[in-house]
């Protein structure tokens, strides 16, 4: 029954080989190494075939310096929509405004760190006063300076993040270090998976009470994201970790078909990089194969749905380097400028 399968032969590595050559060599081996190649090749097909590509960002990768890789993909035209935790957007702005974030060791007396005003995310060191409190002040300044435009109507999170990114482009010392600013410049919407579970929303609580109340609508987020998947052609999902961003992205198809009652078969392709397992339910939003039963994807095709088991700070740089090397740059689709058209299309189908 295996006669049709390729032979496995010992793979040799050579001095000076490129990342693309290494990834292809990994594809000739087994286990997660082969999955890395299959995932990288799938991402390449999404790009080459013109998919509208979503990036989901969970965990703390942005605080740990991985935002530059997201910026590289954005500037190449390889990412069209993002769903991030609000915490990632918050920490992303540290780099734009030159607030210190330090590379530290993971072993500390955390009681002493607290006494000294230091916080940490494993091996990422952040000062409470010099970084977090200053960042809070910046968020509140943005809201007050942009209040006229932010308060016109209930906002979706992508609208809030667009204005935040655009304001960062104009006011920050290093806007080129921010994926939020880059996304705004290139017309890439950034959704939050949650409207309340992060420091930006915590600061909104204060500005509300200082006379600058804002309304951000979860319902608008759900409808607008579903409108993109319904209207923007073939969709490819690339997800770093699981959690809220993965579920938010994958619920777009069921929102259209199950909730709104509009015929729709789900996304075309998906790639997830993460360490969760399915046995106790932590593989957020279920396995890819299970996802098909929920209408999240069109079919359980192993060439269109790839799960790489691994910590994404290791895998994502390899996959990113591979597609940057292998794919021609694409013009930005500027989804944010097409949102009103996409929304009308889905509304017209109801």
Short mmCIF file of C-alpha atoms in Angstrom, two decimals:
data_model
loop_
_atom_site.label_atom_id
_atom_site.label_comp_id
_atom_site.label_asym_id
_atom_site.label_seq_id
_atom_site.Cartn_x
_atom_site.Cartn_y
_atom_site.Cartn_z
CA UNK A 1 0.00 0.00 0.00
CA UNK A 2 3.03 2.30 0.29
CA UNK A 3 4.36 1.58 -3.20
CA UNK A 4 3.21 4.94 -4.57
CA UNK A 5 4.90 6.95 -1.79
CA UNK A 6 8.27 8.71 -2.25
CA UNK A 7 11.36 6.96 -0.95
CA UNK A 8 12.98 8.32 2.22
CA UNK A 9 16.72 8.69 1.77
CA UNK A 10 19.31 10.22 4.12
CA UNK A 11 19.34 13.99 3.62
CA UNK A 12 22.66 15.81 3.70
CA UNK A 13 23.09 19.48 4.51
CA UNK A 14 25.74 21.62 2.82
CA UNK A 15 27.69 24.68 3.81
CA UNK A 16 26.07 27.90 2.66
CA UNK A 17 22.68 26.41 1.80
CA UNK A 18 19.75 28.84 1.81
CA UNK A 19 16.72 28.77 4.08
CA UNK A 20 14.64 27.57 1.13
CA UNK A 21 17.05 24.70 0.52
CA UNK A 22 16.96 23.79 4.21
CA UNK A 23 13.14 23.79 4.26
CA UNK A 24 13.01 21.57 1.16
CA UNK A 25 15.53 19.22 2.79
CA UNK A 26 13.31 19.05 5.87
CA UNK A 27 10.45 18.07 3.60
CA UNK A 28 12.39 14.98 2.56
CA UNK A 29 12.58 13.71 6.14
CA UNK A 30 9.72 13.04 8.56
CA UNK A 31 7.75 14.09 11.64
CA UNK A 32 7.38 17.85 12.22
CA UNK A 33 10.27 18.65 9.87
CA UNK A 34 8.18 17.40 6.96
CA UNK A 35 5.19 19.37 8.30
CA UNK A 36 7.30 22.54 8.32
CA UNK A 37 8.00 22.08 4.63
CA UNK A 38 4.37 21.27 3.86
CA UNK A 39 3.23 24.33 5.81
CA UNK A 40 5.74 26.60 4.08
CA UNK A 41 4.71 25.23 0.69
CA UNK A 42 1.04 25.80 1.56
CA UNK A 43 1.73 29.41 2.57
CA UNK A 44 3.53 29.86 -0.77
CA UNK A 45 0.50 28.54 -2.67
CA UNK A 46 -1.78 30.93 -0.80
CA UNK A 47 0.45 33.82 -1.89
CA UNK A 48 0.99 32.67 -5.47
CA UNK A 49 -2.71 31.95 -6.03
CA UNK A 50 -3.81 35.35 -4.76
CA UNK A 51 -5.66 34.23 -1.62
CA UNK A 52 -6.88 36.88 0.80
CA UNK A 53 -4.56 35.87 3.63
CA UNK A 54 -5.40 36.31 7.31
CA UNK A 55 -2.75 36.24 10.03
CA UNK A 56 -3.77 35.27 13.56
CA UNK A 57 -1.37 36.28 16.34
CA UNK A 58 -1.76 34.77 19.80
CA UNK A 59 0.74 34.52 22.63
CA UNK A 60 3.47 37.10 23.30
CA UNK A 61 5.51 36.91 20.10
CA UNK A 62 5.14 40.60 19.29
CA UNK A 63 6.38 41.70 22.72
CA UNK A 64 9.31 39.37 22.11
CA UNK A 65 10.39 41.14 18.92
CA UNK A 66 8.62 39.11 16.23
CA UNK A 67 6.67 42.08 14.96
CA UNK A 68 9.44 42.75 12.47
CA UNK A 69 8.65 39.47 10.72
CA UNK A 70 4.99 40.49 10.48
CA UNK A 71 6.12 43.83 9.02
CA UNK A 72 8.21 41.97 6.41
CA UNK A 73 5.17 39.95 5.32
CA UNK A 74 2.96 43.05 5.27
CA UNK A 75 5.40 45.02 3.14
CA UNK A 76 5.70 42.11 0.70
CA UNK A 77 1.92 42.05 0.33
CA UNK A 78 1.63 38.56 1.83
CA UNK A 79 -0.83 39.46 4.63
CA UNK A 80 -4.20 41.11 3.92
CA UNK A 81 -6.03 40.94 7.28
CA UNK A 82 -4.84 40.42 10.86
CA UNK A 83 -6.55 39.24 14.03
CA UNK A 84 -4.41 39.89 17.08
CA UNK A 85 -4.91 39.99 20.77
CA UNK A 86 -5.19 43.57 22.01
CA UNK A 87 -2.13 42.91 24.15
CA UNK A 88 -0.03 42.36 21.02
CA UNK A 89 -1.09 45.73 19.59
CA UNK A 90 -0.38 47.40 22.94
CA UNK A 91 3.12 45.93 23.24
CA UNK A 92 3.82 46.55 19.55
CA UNK A 93 3.57 50.28 20.22
CA UNK A 94 6.47 50.15 22.72
CA UNK A 95 8.83 49.76 19.78
CA UNK A 96 7.27 52.58 17.75
CA UNK A 97 7.61 55.04 20.64
CA UNK A 98 11.06 53.88 21.73
CA UNK A 99 9.98 52.49 25.10
CA UNK A 100 12.44 49.97 26.53
CA UNK A 101 11.83 46.24 26.23
CA UNK A 102 14.71 44.05 27.39
CA UNK A 103 16.00 40.56 26.60
CA UNK A 104 16.48 38.90 30.00
CA UNK A 105 16.91 35.41 31.38
CA UNK A 106 13.84 33.41 32.41
CA UNK A 107 14.94 32.72 36.01
CA UNK A 108 14.19 35.50 38.49
CA UNK A 109 12.88 36.15 41.98
CA UNK A 110 9.58 37.64 40.87
CA UNK A 111 8.87 39.10 44.30
CA UNK A 112 12.02 41.20 43.99
CA UNK A 113 11.15 42.19 40.44
CA UNK A 114 7.81 43.49 41.68
CA UNK A 115 9.55 45.47 44.44
CA UNK A 116 11.79 47.10 41.84
CA UNK A 117 8.96 47.93 39.45
CA UNK A 118 9.99 45.33 36.87
CA UNK A 119 7.60 43.06 34.97
CA UNK A 120 8.40 40.15 32.72
CA UNK A 121 6.95 37.78 30.15
CA UNK A 122 9.22 34.76 30.55
CA UNK A 123 12.48 36.17 29.09
CA UNK A 124 11.10 39.60 28.12
CA UNK A 125 11.73 42.40 30.64
CA UNK A 126 9.48 45.48 30.77
CA UNK A 127 9.62 48.34 33.26
CA UNK A 128 6.28 49.32 34.76
CA UNK A 129 6.96 53.06 35.05
CA UNK A 130 9.23 53.72 32.06
CA UNK A 131 7.34 51.51 29.57
CA UNK A 132 3.86 50.43 30.69
CA UNK A 133 2.76 53.65 32.38
CA UNK A 134 4.19 55.74 29.53
CA UNK A 135 2.40 53.51 27.02
CA UNK A 136 -0.85 53.99 28.92
CA UNK A 137 -0.41 57.76 28.69
CA UNK A 138 0.22 57.47 24.94
CA UNK A 139 -2.98 55.46 24.42
CA UNK A 140 -4.99 58.03 26.36
CA UNK A 141 -3.38 60.87 24.41
CA UNK A 142 -4.32 59.17 21.14
CA UNK A 143 -7.95 58.88 22.24
CA UNK A 144 -8.17 62.51 23.29
CA UNK A 145 -6.41 63.87 20.22
CA UNK A 146 -8.46 61.66 17.85
CA UNK A 147 -11.74 61.84 19.72
CA UNK A 148 -13.65 63.74 17.03
CA UNK A 149 -13.17 60.94 14.51
CA UNK A 150 -13.34 58.04 17.02
CA UNK A 151 -16.65 59.17 18.52
CA UNK A 152 -18.68 59.57 15.32
CA UNK A 153 -20.25 56.11 15.52
CA UNK A 154 -19.77 52.73 17.24
CA UNK A 155 -16.42 51.41 16.03
CA UNK A 156 -15.29 47.99 15.00
CA UNK A 157 -11.89 47.10 16.39
CA UNK A 158 -10.30 47.29 12.92
CA UNK A 159 -11.43 50.93 12.63
CA UNK A 160 -9.98 51.77 16.04
CA UNK A 161 -6.72 50.07 15.14
CA UNK A 162 -6.56 51.82 11.77
CA UNK A 163 -6.80 55.23 13.44
CA UNK A 164 -4.33 54.13 16.13
CA UNK A 165 -1.85 52.97 13.50
CA UNK A 166 -2.29 56.08 11.36
CA UNK A 167 -1.78 58.30 14.42
CA UNK A 168 1.34 56.28 15.30
CA UNK A 169 2.74 56.83 11.79
CA UNK A 170 2.39 60.58 12.33
CA UNK A 171 3.49 60.88 15.97
CA UNK A 172 5.88 58.04 16.88
CA UNK A 173 9.64 58.26 16.70
CA UNK A 174 10.04 54.82 15.10
CA UNK A 175 6.76 53.96 13.29
CA UNK A 176 8.64 51.59 10.99
CA UNK A 177 9.08 49.25 13.98
CA UNK A 178 5.33 48.81 14.47
CA UNK A 179 3.17 46.28 12.63
CA UNK A 180 0.12 48.31 13.71
CA UNK A 181 1.47 51.41 11.98
CA UNK A 182 2.57 49.40 8.94
CA UNK A 183 -0.84 47.77 8.61
CA UNK A 184 -2.56 51.17 8.69
CA UNK A 185 -0.18 52.50 6.05
CA UNK A 186 -0.85 49.52 3.76
CA UNK A 187 -4.61 49.25 4.32
CA UNK A 188 -4.53 45.98 6.27
CA UNK A 189 -7.34 45.75 8.88
CA UNK A 190 -6.39 44.56 12.37
CA UNK A 191 -9.19 42.98 14.40
CA UNK A 192 -8.99 42.14 18.09
CA UNK A 193 -10.15 38.74 19.23
CA UNK A 194 -11.53 40.37 22.38
CA UNK A 195 -12.68 43.92 23.06
CA UNK A 196 -11.99 43.82 26.79
CA UNK A 197 -9.09 41.50 27.61
CA UNK A 198 -6.11 43.88 27.23
CA UNK A 199 -4.50 47.13 28.38
CA UNK A 200 -5.91 49.28 25.57
CA UNK A 201 -9.45 48.51 26.74
CA UNK A 202 -8.36 49.08 30.34
CA UNK A 203 -7.28 52.59 29.33
CA UNK A 204 -10.63 53.15 27.60
CA UNK A 205 -12.26 52.68 30.98
CA UNK A 206 -10.32 55.70 32.24
CA UNK A 207 -10.84 57.91 29.19
CA UNK A 208 -14.57 57.15 29.31
CA UNK A 209 -14.62 58.65 32.81
CA UNK A 210 -12.48 61.61 31.77
CA UNK A 211 -15.10 62.75 29.28
CA UNK A 212 -14.03 60.85 26.15
CA UNK A 213 -16.37 57.85 26.00
CA UNK A 214 -16.05 55.47 23.06
CA UNK A 215 -18.18 52.56 21.91
CA UNK A 216 -16.56 49.56 20.21
CA UNK A 217 -18.98 46.98 18.85
CA UNK A 218 -18.38 43.24 18.98
CA UNK A 219 -21.28 42.74 16.58
CA UNK A 220 -19.62 44.99 14.00
CA UNK A 221 -16.38 43.04 14.37
CA UNK A 222 -18.19 39.77 13.71
CA UNK A 223 -20.14 41.07 10.71
CA UNK A 224 -17.23 42.97 9.16
CA UNK A 225 -14.86 40.01 9.43
CA UNK A 226 -17.50 37.69 7.94
CA UNK A 227 -18.04 40.18 5.11
CA UNK A 228 -14.34 40.00 4.21
CA UNK A 229 -14.32 36.21 4.01
CA UNK A 230 -17.58 36.18 2.06
CA UNK A 231 -16.64 38.92 -0.41
CA UNK A 232 -12.86 38.94 -0.90
CA UNK A 233 -12.39 35.72 -2.88
CA UNK A 234 -10.42 32.65 -1.81
CA UNK A 235 -9.26 32.83 1.80
CA UNK A 236 -6.14 31.44 3.42
CA UNK A 237 -5.67 31.46 7.19
CA UNK A 238 -2.21 31.50 8.84
CA UNK A 239 -2.41 31.23 12.62
CA UNK A 240 0.38 31.67 15.15
CA UNK A 241 -0.75 29.78 18.21
CA UNK A 242 -4.42 29.23 18.92
CA UNK A 243 -6.60 30.99 21.43
CA UNK A 244 -8.96 33.83 20.60
CA UNK A 245 -7.39 34.95 17.29
CA UNK A 246 -7.70 31.48 15.79
CA UNK A 247 -11.31 31.14 16.86
CA UNK A 248 -12.18 34.66 15.70
CA UNK A 249 -10.75 34.02 12.23
CA UNK A 250 -12.32 30.57 11.86
CA UNK A 251 -15.77 31.66 13.03
CA UNK A 252 -16.17 33.89 9.95
CA UNK A 253 -17.48 31.06 7.75
CA UNK A 254 -20.04 29.74 10.27
CA UNK A 255 -21.20 33.32 10.88
CA UNK A 256 -22.12 33.57 7.20
CA UNK A 257 -23.65 30.11 6.75
CA UNK A 258 -24.97 29.05 10.16
CA UNK A 259 -25.97 32.37 11.73
CA UNK A 260 -26.81 34.61 8.77
CA UNK A 261 -28.21 31.78 6.65
CA UNK A 262 -26.24 32.68 3.53
CA UNK A 263 -24.84 29.79 1.48
CA UNK A 264 -21.09 29.63 2.06
CA UNK A 265 -18.65 26.74 2.33
CA UNK A 266 -15.89 28.23 4.48
CA UNK A 267 -12.27 29.15 3.89
CA UNK A 268 -10.10 27.44 1.32
CA UNK A 269 -6.83 26.83 3.16
CA UNK A 270 -5.37 26.95 6.64
CA UNK A 271 -1.99 26.77 8.36
CA UNK A 272 -1.58 26.67 12.13
CA UNK A 273 1.66 26.71 14.11
CA UNK A 274 1.23 25.85 17.78
CA UNK A 275 1.86 23.42 20.61
CA UNK A 276 -1.71 22.69 21.70
CA UNK A 277 -3.06 19.14 21.51
CA UNK A 278 -6.55 17.95 20.74
CA UNK A 279 -7.07 15.42 23.53
CA UNK A 280 -8.24 17.85 26.22
CA UNK A 281 -9.74 20.53 24.00
CA UNK A 282 -6.93 23.12 24.07
CA UNK A 283 -6.36 23.00 20.30
CA UNK A 284 -8.44 26.17 20.09
CA UNK A 285 -11.28 25.82 17.65
CA UNK A 286 -10.60 22.05 17.14
CA UNK A 287 -8.44 20.20 14.62
CA UNK A 288 -8.57 21.27 10.99
CA UNK A 289 -10.47 18.11 10.10
CA UNK A 290 -13.07 18.82 12.80
CA UNK A 291 -13.26 22.42 11.56
CA UNK A 292 -14.66 21.21 8.26
CA UNK A 293 -17.69 19.78 10.07
CA UNK A 294 -18.39 23.27 11.45
CA UNK A 295 -18.21 24.95 8.06
CA UNK A 296 -14.94 26.72 8.85
CA UNK A 297 -13.15 25.20 5.82
CA UNK A 298 -14.39 23.79 2.55
CA UNK A 299 -12.84 20.31 2.76
CA UNK A 300 -10.56 18.14 4.89
CA UNK A 301 -7.76 18.10 2.33
CA UNK A 302 -4.29 17.49 3.81
CA UNK A 303 -2.74 19.60 1.04
CA UNK A 304 -4.90 22.58 2.03
CA UNK A 305 -4.88 22.29 5.82
CA UNK A 306 -1.54 21.91 7.62
CA UNK A 307 -1.00 21.84 11.38
CA UNK A 308 2.64 22.26 12.47
CA UNK A 309 3.18 21.18 16.04
CA UNK A 310 5.86 23.48 17.40
CA UNK A 311 6.55 26.72 19.24
CA UNK A 312 5.92 29.46 16.74
CA UNK A 313 8.92 31.60 17.72
CA UNK A 314 10.98 28.79 16.15
CA UNK A 315 8.76 27.86 13.18
CA UNK A 316 7.36 31.22 12.07
CA UNK A 317 10.78 32.75 11.19
CA UNK A 318 11.60 29.72 9.01
CA UNK A 319 8.28 29.80 7.18
CA UNK A 320 8.49 33.59 6.75
CA UNK A 321 12.01 33.44 5.35
CA UNK A 322 10.92 30.69 2.94
CA UNK A 323 8.02 32.63 1.40
CA UNK A 324 9.98 35.88 1.27
CA UNK A 325 12.63 34.01 -0.70
CA UNK A 326 10.29 32.04 -2.93
CA UNK A 327 7.41 34.39 -3.73
CA UNK A 328 7.10 37.54 -5.78
CA UNK A 329 5.84 40.54 -3.86
CA UNK A 330 2.13 41.32 -4.23
CA UNK A 331 0.46 44.70 -4.35
CA UNK A 332 -1.45 45.44 -1.14
CA UNK A 333 -5.13 44.57 -1.49
CA UNK A 334 -6.02 47.48 0.84
CA UNK A 335 -8.97 45.65 2.33
CA UNK A 336 -9.82 48.56 4.61
CA UNK A 337 -10.75 50.73 1.60
CA UNK A 338 -13.09 47.98 0.33
CA UNK A 339 -14.91 47.31 3.58
CA UNK A 340 -18.05 49.27 2.75
CA UNK A 341 -18.39 47.35 -0.53
CA UNK A 342 -17.84 44.00 1.20
CA UNK A 343 -20.37 44.82 3.89
CA UNK A 344 -23.00 45.81 1.32
CA UNK A 345 -22.39 42.57 -0.57
CA UNK A 346 -23.04 40.42 2.49
CA UNK A 347 -26.02 42.54 3.52
CA UNK A 348 -27.43 42.11 0.03
CA UNK A 349 -27.21 38.33 0.35
CA UNK A 350 -29.32 38.22 3.52
#
